[in-house]
Coordinates of C-alpha atoms in Angstrom, one line a residue:
X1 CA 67.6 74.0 -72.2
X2 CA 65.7 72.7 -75.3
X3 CA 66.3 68.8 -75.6
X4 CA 68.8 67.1 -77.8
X5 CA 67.9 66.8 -81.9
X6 CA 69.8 67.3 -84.9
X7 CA 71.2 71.1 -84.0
X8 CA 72.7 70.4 -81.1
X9 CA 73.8 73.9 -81.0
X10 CA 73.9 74.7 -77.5
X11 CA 77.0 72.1 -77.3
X12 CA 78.1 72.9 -80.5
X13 CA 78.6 76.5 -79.5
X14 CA 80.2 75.4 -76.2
X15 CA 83.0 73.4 -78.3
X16 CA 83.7 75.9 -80.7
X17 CA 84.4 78.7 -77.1
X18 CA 86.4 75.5 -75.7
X19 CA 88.8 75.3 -78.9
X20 CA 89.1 79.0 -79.4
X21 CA 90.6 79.5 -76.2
X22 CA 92.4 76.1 -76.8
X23 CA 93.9 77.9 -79.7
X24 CA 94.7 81.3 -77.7
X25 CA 96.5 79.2 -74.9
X26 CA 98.4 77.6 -77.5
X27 CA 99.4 80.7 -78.7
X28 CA 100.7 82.3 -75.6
X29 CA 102.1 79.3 -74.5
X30 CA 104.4 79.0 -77.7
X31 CA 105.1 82.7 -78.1
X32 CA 106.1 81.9 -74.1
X33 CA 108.7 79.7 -75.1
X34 CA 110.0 80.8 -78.3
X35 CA 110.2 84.5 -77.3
X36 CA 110.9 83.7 -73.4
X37 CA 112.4 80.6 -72.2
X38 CA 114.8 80.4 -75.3
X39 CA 115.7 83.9 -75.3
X40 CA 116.8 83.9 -71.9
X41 CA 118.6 80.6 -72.3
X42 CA 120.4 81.8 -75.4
X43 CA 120.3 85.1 -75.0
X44 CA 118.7 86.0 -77.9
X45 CA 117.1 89.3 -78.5
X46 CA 113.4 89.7 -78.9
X47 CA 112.2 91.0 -82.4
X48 CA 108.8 90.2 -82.6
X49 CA 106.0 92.6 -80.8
X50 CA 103.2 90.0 -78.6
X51 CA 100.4 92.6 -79.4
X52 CA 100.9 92.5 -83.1
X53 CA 101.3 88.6 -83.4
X54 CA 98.3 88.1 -80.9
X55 CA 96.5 90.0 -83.6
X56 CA 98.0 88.0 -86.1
X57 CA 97.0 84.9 -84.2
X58 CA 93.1 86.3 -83.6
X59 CA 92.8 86.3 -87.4
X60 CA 93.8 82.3 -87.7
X61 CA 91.2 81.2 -85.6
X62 CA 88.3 80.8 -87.6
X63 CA 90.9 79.0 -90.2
X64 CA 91.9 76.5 -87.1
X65 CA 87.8 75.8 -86.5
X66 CA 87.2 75.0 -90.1
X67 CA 90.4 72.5 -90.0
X68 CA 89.0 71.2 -87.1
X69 CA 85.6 71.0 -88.5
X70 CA 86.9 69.0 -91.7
X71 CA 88.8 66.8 -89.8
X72 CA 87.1 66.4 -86.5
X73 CA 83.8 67.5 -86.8
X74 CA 81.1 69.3 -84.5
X75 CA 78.8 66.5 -83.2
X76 CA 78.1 64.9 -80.1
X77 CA 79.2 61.1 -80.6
X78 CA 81.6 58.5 -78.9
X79 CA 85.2 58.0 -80.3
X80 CA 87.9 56.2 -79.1
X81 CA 91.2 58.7 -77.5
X82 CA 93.2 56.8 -79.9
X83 CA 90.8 57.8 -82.9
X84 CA 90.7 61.8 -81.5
X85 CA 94.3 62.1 -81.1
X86 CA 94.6 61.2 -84.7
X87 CA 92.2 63.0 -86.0
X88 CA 93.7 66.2 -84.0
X89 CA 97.3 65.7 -85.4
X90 CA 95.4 65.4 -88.5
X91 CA 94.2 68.9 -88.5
X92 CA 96.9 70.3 -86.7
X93 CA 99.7 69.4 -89.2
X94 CA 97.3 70.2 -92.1
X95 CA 96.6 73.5 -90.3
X96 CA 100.0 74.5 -89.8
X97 CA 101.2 73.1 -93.3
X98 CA 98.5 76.4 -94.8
X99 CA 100.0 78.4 -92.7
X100 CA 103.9 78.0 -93.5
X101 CA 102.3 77.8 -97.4
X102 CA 100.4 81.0 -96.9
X103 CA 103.6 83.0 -95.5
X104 CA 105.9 82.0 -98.2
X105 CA 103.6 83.1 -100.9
X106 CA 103.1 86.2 -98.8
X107 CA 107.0 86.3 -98.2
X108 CA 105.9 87.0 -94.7
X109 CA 107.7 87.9 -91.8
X110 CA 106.7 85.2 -89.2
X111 CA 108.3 83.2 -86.7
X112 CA 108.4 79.7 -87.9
X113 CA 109.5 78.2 -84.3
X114 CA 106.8 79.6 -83.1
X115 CA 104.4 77.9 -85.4
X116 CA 106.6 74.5 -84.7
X117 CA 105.9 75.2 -81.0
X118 CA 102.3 76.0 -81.6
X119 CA 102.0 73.0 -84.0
X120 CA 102.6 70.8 -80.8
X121 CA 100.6 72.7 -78.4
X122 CA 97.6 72.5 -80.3
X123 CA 98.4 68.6 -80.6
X124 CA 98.3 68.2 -76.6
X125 CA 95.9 71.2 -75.9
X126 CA 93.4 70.5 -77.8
X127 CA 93.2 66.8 -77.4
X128 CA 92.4 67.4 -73.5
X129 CA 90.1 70.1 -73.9
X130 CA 88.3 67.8 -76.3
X131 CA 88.3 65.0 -73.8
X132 CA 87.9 66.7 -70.7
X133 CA 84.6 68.7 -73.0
X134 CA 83.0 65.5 -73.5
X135 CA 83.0 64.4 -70.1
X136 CA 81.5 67.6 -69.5
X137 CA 79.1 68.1 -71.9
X138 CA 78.2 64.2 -71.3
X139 CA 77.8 64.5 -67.5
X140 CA 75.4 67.2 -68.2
X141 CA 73.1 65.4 -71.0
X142 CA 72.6 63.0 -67.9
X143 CA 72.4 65.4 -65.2
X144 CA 70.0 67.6 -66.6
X145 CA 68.0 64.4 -68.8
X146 CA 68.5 65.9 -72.2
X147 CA 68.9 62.9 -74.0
X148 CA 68.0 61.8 -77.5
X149 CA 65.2 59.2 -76.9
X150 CA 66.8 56.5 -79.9
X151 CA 64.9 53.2 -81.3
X152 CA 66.7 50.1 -83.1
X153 CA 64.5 48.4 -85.0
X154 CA 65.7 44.6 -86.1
X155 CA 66.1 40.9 -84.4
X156 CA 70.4 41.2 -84.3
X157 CA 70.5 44.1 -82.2
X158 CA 73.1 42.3 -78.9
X159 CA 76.1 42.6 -81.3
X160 CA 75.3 46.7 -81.2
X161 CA 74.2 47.4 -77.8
X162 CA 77.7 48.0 -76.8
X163 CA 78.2 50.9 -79.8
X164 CA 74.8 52.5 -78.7
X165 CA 75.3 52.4 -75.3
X166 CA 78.6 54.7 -75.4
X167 CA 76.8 57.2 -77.4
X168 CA 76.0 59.2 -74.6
X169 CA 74.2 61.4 -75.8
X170 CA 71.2 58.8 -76.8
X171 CA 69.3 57.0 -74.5
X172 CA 68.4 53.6 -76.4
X173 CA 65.3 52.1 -77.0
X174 CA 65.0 48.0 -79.1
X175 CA 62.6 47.3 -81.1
X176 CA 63.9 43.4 -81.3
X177 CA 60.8 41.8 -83.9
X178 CA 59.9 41.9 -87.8
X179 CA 57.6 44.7 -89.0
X180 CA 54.7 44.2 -90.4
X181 CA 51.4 45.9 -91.3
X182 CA 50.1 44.8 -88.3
X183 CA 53.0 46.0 -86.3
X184 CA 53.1 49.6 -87.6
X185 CA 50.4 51.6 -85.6
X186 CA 52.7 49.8 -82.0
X187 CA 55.3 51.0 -83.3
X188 CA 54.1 54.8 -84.3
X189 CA 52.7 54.6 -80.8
X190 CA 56.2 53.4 -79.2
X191 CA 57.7 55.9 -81.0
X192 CA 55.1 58.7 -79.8
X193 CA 55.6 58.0 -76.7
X194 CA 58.7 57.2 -75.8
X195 CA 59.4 60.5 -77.6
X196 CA 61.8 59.0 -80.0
X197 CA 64.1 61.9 -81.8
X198 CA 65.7 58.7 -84.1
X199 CA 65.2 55.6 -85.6
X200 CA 68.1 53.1 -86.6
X201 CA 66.8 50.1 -88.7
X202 CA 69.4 47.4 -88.8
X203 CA 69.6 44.8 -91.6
X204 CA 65.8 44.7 -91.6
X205 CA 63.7 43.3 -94.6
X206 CA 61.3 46.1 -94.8
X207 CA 59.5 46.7 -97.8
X208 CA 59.2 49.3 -100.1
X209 CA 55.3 50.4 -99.5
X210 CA 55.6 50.3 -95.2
X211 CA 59.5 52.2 -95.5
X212 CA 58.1 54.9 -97.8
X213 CA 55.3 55.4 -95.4
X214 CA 57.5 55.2 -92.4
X215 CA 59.7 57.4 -93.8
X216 CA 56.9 59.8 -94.4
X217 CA 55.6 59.3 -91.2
X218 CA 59.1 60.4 -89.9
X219 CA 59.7 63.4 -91.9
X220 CA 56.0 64.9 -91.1
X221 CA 56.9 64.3 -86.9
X222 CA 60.8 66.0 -87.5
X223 CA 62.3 62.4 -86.7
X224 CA 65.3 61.3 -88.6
X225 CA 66.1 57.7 -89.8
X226 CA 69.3 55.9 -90.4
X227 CA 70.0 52.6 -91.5
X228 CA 72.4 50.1 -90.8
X229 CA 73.5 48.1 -94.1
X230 CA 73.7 45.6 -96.2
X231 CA 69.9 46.9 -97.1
X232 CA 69.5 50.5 -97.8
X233 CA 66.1 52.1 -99.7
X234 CA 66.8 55.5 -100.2
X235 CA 63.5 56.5 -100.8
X236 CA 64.4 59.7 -102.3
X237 CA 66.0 61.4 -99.5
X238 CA 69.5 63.1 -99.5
X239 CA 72.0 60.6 -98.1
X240 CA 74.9 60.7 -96.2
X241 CA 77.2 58.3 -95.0
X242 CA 77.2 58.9 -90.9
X243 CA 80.1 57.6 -89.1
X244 CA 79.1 59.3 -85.3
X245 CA 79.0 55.6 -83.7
X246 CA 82.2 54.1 -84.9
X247 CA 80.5 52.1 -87.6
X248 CA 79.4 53.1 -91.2
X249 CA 75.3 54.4 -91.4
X250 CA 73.0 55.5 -93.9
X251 CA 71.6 59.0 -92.9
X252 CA 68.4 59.8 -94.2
X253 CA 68.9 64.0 -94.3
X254 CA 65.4 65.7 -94.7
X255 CA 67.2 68.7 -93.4
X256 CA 70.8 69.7 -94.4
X257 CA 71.1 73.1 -92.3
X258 CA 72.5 71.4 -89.1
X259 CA 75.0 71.6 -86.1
X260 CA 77.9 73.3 -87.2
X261 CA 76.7 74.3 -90.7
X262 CA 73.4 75.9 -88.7
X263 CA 75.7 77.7 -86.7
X264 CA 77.9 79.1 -89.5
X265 CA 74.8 80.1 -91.5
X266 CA 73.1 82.3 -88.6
X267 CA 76.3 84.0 -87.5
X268 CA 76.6 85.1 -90.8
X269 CA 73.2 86.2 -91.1
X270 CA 73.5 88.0 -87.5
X271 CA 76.7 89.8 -89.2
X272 CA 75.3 90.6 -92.7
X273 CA 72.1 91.7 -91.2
X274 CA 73.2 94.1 -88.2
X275 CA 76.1 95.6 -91.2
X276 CA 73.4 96.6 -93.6
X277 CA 70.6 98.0 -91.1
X278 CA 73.5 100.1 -89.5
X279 CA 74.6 101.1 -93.1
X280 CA 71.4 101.2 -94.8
X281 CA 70.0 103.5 -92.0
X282 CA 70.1 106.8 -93.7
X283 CA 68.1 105.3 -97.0
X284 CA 65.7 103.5 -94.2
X285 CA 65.0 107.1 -92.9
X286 CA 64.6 108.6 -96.7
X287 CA 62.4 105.5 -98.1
X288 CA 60.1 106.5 -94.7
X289 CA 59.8 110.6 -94.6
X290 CA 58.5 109.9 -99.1
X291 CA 56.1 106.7 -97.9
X292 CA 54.6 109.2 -95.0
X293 CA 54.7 112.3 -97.7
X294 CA 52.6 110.6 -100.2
X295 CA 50.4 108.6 -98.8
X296 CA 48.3 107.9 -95.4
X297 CA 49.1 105.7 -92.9
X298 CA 52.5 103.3 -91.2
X299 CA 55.5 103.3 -92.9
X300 CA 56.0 99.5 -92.4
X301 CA 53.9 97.2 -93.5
X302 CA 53.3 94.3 -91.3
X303 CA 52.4 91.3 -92.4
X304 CA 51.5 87.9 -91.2
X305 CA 53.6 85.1 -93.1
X306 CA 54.5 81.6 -92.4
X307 CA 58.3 80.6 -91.5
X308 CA 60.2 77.9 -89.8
X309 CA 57.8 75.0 -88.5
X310 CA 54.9 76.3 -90.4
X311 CA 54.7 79.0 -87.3
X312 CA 53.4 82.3 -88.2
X313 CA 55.8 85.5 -87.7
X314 CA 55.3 89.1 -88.4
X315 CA 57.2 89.8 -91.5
X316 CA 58.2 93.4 -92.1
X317 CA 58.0 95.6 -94.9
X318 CA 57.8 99.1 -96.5
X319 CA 54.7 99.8 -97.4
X320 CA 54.0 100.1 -101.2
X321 CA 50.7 100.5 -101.7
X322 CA 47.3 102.8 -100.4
X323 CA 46.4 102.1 -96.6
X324 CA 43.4 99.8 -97.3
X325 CA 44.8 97.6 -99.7
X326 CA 43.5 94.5 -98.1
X327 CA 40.0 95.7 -98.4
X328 CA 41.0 95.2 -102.2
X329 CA 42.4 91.9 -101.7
X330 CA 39.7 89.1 -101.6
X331 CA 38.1 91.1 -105.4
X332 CA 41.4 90.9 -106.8
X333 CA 42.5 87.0 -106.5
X334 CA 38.7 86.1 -106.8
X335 CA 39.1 87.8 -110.7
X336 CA 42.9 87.5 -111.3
X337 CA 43.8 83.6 -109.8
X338 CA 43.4 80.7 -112.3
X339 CA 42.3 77.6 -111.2
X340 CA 45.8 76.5 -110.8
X341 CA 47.8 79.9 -109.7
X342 CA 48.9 79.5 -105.9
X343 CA 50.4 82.8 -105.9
X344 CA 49.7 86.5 -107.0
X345 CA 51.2 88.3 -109.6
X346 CA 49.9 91.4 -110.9
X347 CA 52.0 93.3 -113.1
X348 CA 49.7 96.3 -112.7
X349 CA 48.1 96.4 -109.4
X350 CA 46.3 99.2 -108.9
X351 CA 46.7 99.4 -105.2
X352 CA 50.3 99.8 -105.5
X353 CA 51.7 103.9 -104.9
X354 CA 53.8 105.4 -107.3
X355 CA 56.7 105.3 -104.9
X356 CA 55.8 102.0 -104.1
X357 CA 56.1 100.7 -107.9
X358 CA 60.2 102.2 -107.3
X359 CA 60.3 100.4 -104.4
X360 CA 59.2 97.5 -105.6
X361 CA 61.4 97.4 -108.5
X362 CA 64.4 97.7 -106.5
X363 CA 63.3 95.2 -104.5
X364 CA 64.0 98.1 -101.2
X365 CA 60.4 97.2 -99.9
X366 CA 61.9 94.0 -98.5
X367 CA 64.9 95.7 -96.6
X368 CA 62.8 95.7 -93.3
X369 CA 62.9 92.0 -93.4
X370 CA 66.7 92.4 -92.1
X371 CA 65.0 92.9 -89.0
X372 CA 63.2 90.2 -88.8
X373 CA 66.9 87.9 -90.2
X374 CA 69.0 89.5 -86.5
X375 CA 65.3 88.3 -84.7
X376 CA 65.8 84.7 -85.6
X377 CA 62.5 84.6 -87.4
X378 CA 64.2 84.4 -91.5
X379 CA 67.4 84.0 -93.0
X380 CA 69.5 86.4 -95.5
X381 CA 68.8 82.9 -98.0
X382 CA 66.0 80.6 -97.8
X383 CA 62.6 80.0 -99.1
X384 CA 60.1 83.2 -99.6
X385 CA 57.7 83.2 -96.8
X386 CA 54.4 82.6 -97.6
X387 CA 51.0 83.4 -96.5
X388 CA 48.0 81.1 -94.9
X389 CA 46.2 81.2 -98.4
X390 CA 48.8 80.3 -100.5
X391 CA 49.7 77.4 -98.2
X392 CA 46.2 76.4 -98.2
X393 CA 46.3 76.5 -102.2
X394 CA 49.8 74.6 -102.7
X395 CA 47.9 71.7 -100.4
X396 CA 45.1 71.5 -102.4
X397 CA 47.0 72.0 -106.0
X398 CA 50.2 70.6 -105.2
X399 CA 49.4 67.9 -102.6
X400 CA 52.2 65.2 -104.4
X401 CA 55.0 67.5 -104.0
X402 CA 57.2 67.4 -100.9
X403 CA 56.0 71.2 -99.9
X404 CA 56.4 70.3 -96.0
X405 CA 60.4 71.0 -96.9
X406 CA 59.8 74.6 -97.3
X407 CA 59.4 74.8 -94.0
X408 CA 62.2 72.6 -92.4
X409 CA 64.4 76.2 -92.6
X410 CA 64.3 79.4 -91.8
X411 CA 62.6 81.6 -94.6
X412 CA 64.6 84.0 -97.1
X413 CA 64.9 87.6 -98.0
X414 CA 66.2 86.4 -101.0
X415 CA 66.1 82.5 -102.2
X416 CA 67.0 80.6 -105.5
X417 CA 63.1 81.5 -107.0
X418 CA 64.5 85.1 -106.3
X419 CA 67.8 85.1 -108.7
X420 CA 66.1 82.1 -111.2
X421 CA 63.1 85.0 -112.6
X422 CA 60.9 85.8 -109.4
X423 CA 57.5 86.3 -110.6
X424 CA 57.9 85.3 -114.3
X425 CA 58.3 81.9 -113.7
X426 CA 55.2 79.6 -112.9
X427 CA 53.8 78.2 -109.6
X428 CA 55.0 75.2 -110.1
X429 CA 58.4 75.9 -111.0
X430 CA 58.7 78.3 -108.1
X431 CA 57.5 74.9 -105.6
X432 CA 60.6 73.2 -107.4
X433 CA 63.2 75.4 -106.8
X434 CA 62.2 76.2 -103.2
X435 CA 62.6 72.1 -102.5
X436 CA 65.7 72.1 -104.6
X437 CA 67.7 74.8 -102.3
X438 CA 66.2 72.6 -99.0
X439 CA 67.6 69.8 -100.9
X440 CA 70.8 71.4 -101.7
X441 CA 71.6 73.6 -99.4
X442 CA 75.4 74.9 -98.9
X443 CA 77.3 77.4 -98.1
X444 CA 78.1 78.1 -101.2
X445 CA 75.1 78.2 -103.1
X446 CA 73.8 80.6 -100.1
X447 CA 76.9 83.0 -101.4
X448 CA 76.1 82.4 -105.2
X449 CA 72.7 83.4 -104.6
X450 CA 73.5 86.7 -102.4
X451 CA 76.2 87.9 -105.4
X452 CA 73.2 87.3 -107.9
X453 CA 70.7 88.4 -105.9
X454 CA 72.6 92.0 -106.6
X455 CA 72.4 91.6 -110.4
X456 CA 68.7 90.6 -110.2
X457 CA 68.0 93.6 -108.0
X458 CA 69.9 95.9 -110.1
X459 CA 68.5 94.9 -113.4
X460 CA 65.1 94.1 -111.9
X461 CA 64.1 91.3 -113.6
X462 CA 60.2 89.7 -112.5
X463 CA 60.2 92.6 -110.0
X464 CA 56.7 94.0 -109.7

């Protein structure tokens, strides 16, 4: 079991399992009662079919997780009973609010005690699950020593120790003394090897030239930093306020794919991916039997790119142009690159097939890469994979730009360069919108860049 950072997902998956069947024993405890105990007390007869409402019910449950998500959240932090029972009946009497909404604009025909009874089920149920889940999930960070290795950097740090030391999940290192110049190589060495995961800087007079470099420092060694205020630098990072220990922090995101929104984003690529290799499997078997007919040698081209981590994947393709293309290669970018071009666009490249040119234009060369999306090695969205050389050139060319964010998540069949004009646009706007969707990332630009990604493909702009 890999040790603790930001995606806890192990945990994170266990939680979601422990409300799900939270939310089915709710169910079946209500339907229990309603359709059960007060029938046979009143003698009322029973109208409603369990097997079509436990249908019903299967349907609500991704609804109840994001409710719970909103209102209770996904990560692994203290939090007072009193403060998770309220933030349970929060969701569950906004949950069940939608629902009786829902079925009066459907006009549905739904038991509404049964929702009353589930309302208070879920209220109870869910609140010791939840409890009895962090005592689990925290006697195994400590069993098995998983622990987030965490430094506090600052001189007040007593009034605090009793915050961090409840947040079971960290185990808490103080770093109780000014910084300095001469203090910043101990502390890079503290942090090395203590292993630290996090850094929390509390009401510290840092300045600006040492915090950008430590913050640098941080973001090149995957460590995040939050502050404690009254003295925040942002330092160009996206914020977010972080309320996981009870008291109000300054997050320092250099990565916003994480926990729960990591988890929602690969499910849906597991989904999207395995639906359109199963459907697209007749036109994969097509695209191979003309590839094999016209030309010599594989029908997938397999190609060594750079992904997650700046670790180096085999990425998938159908091959589009003649078998010894990369003999071609090294001639080609030594007369086509400029000084300044990273990567290479040819409009005519004379190693392309004439099936491969339809291919290409139809962006179906890139279908194989679904593969590689259901291996865990891309995404459906994310930034376009690149190659050793072009790395090497955006280092040399474009050293001032943040480029390490490209690789802080997974890489994209399709990606906001891919809908914004592909390979009409120049290097260096291509480097800014690859940071931009790191910076931005959402589940919703991920959606508005799948539904354009069709238009782009079908009209075929900057394809060649």
């Amino acid at each position: 079991m890999e040790q603790l950072k930001n995606k806890n997902i192990y945990f994170v998956f266990l939680l979601i399992i422990s409300d799900c069947l939270t939310f089915l024993i709710s169910f079946v405890s209500a339907f229990y009662l309603r359709f059960y105990l007060l029938v046979n007390l009143f003698n009322i007869k029973i109208i409603y079919s369990f097997s079509e409402t436990f249908h019903i019910s299967l349907l609500l449950i991704p609804v109840w997780i994001l409710f719970l998500n909103f209102f209770v959240g996904y990560k692994l932090f203290y939090i007072s009973k009193f403060n998770l029972f309220i933030k349970i009946l929060k969701a569950a009497t906004t949950f069940i609010i939608f629902i009786f909404a829902f079925i009066f604009v459907l006009k549905s025909d739904y038991s509404r005690m049964l929702l009353v009874f589930m309302y208070f089920n879920l209220i109870v149920l869910v609140f010791i699950f939840k409890y009895l889940m962090k005592r689990l999930i925290s006697y195994l960070i400590f069993k098995f020593n998983i622990r987030n290795n965490l430094l506090v950097i600052g001189k007040n740090v007593r009034k605090y120790k009793k915050i961090f030391n409840n947040y079971y999940s960290n185990k808490v290192f103080y770093y109780p003394y000014t910084l300095n110049e001469k203090s910043a190589k101990n502390l890079q060495f503290l942090i090395t090897k203590k292993e630290i995961k996090e850094v929390i800087i509390i009401n510290h007079p840092i300045k600006d030239d040492y915090f950008l470099y430590l913050c640098d420092w941080a973001q090149k060694n995957d460590i995040d930093i939050k502050i404690i205020p009254n003295e925040v630098q942002t330092a160009g990072y996206n914020i977010v306020l972080d309320d996981t220990l009870g008291i109000p922090i300054i997050l320092l995101i250099t990565n916003p794919v994480r926990d729960f929104d990591y988890f929602i984003k690969r499910v849906l690529d597991i989904f999207v991916s395995a639906g359109l290799l199963l459907i697209l499997s007749p036109l994969f078997f097509v695209v191979a039997i003309i590839i094999k007919s016209e030309s010599k040698g594989p029908v997938f081209f397999i190609h060594k790119r750079i992904g997650y981590k700046e670790k180096v994947f085999a990425c998938y393709k159908f091959r589009s142009m003649r078998a010894d293309a990369d003999k071609n290669l090294q001639e080609i970018k030594k007369h086509t690159l400029g000084q300044k071009q990273t990567f290479l666009k040819l409009k005519k490249d004379p190693r392309i097939t004439k099936f491969g040119h339809f291919i290409r234009k139809y962006s179906i060369d890139e279908l194989p890469q679904l593969i590689n999306v259901l291996k865990g090695e891309m995404s459906i969205v994310g930034p376009r994979p690149i190659v050793k050389w072009e790395l090497d050139q955006i280092k040399k060319v474009y050293n001032s730009y943040n480029y390490g964010k490209m690789f802080k998540v997974l890489p994209g069949i399709t990606g906001l360069w891919q809908v914004s004009g592909r390979s009409l646009l120049e290097d260096e706007k291509r480097l800014e919108l690859e940071i931009y969707y790191v910076d931005n990332w959402s589940l919703n630009l991920d959606l508005k860049i799948m539904l354009k990604t069709l238009l782009v493909v079908f009209f075929h702009k900057g394809a060649f």
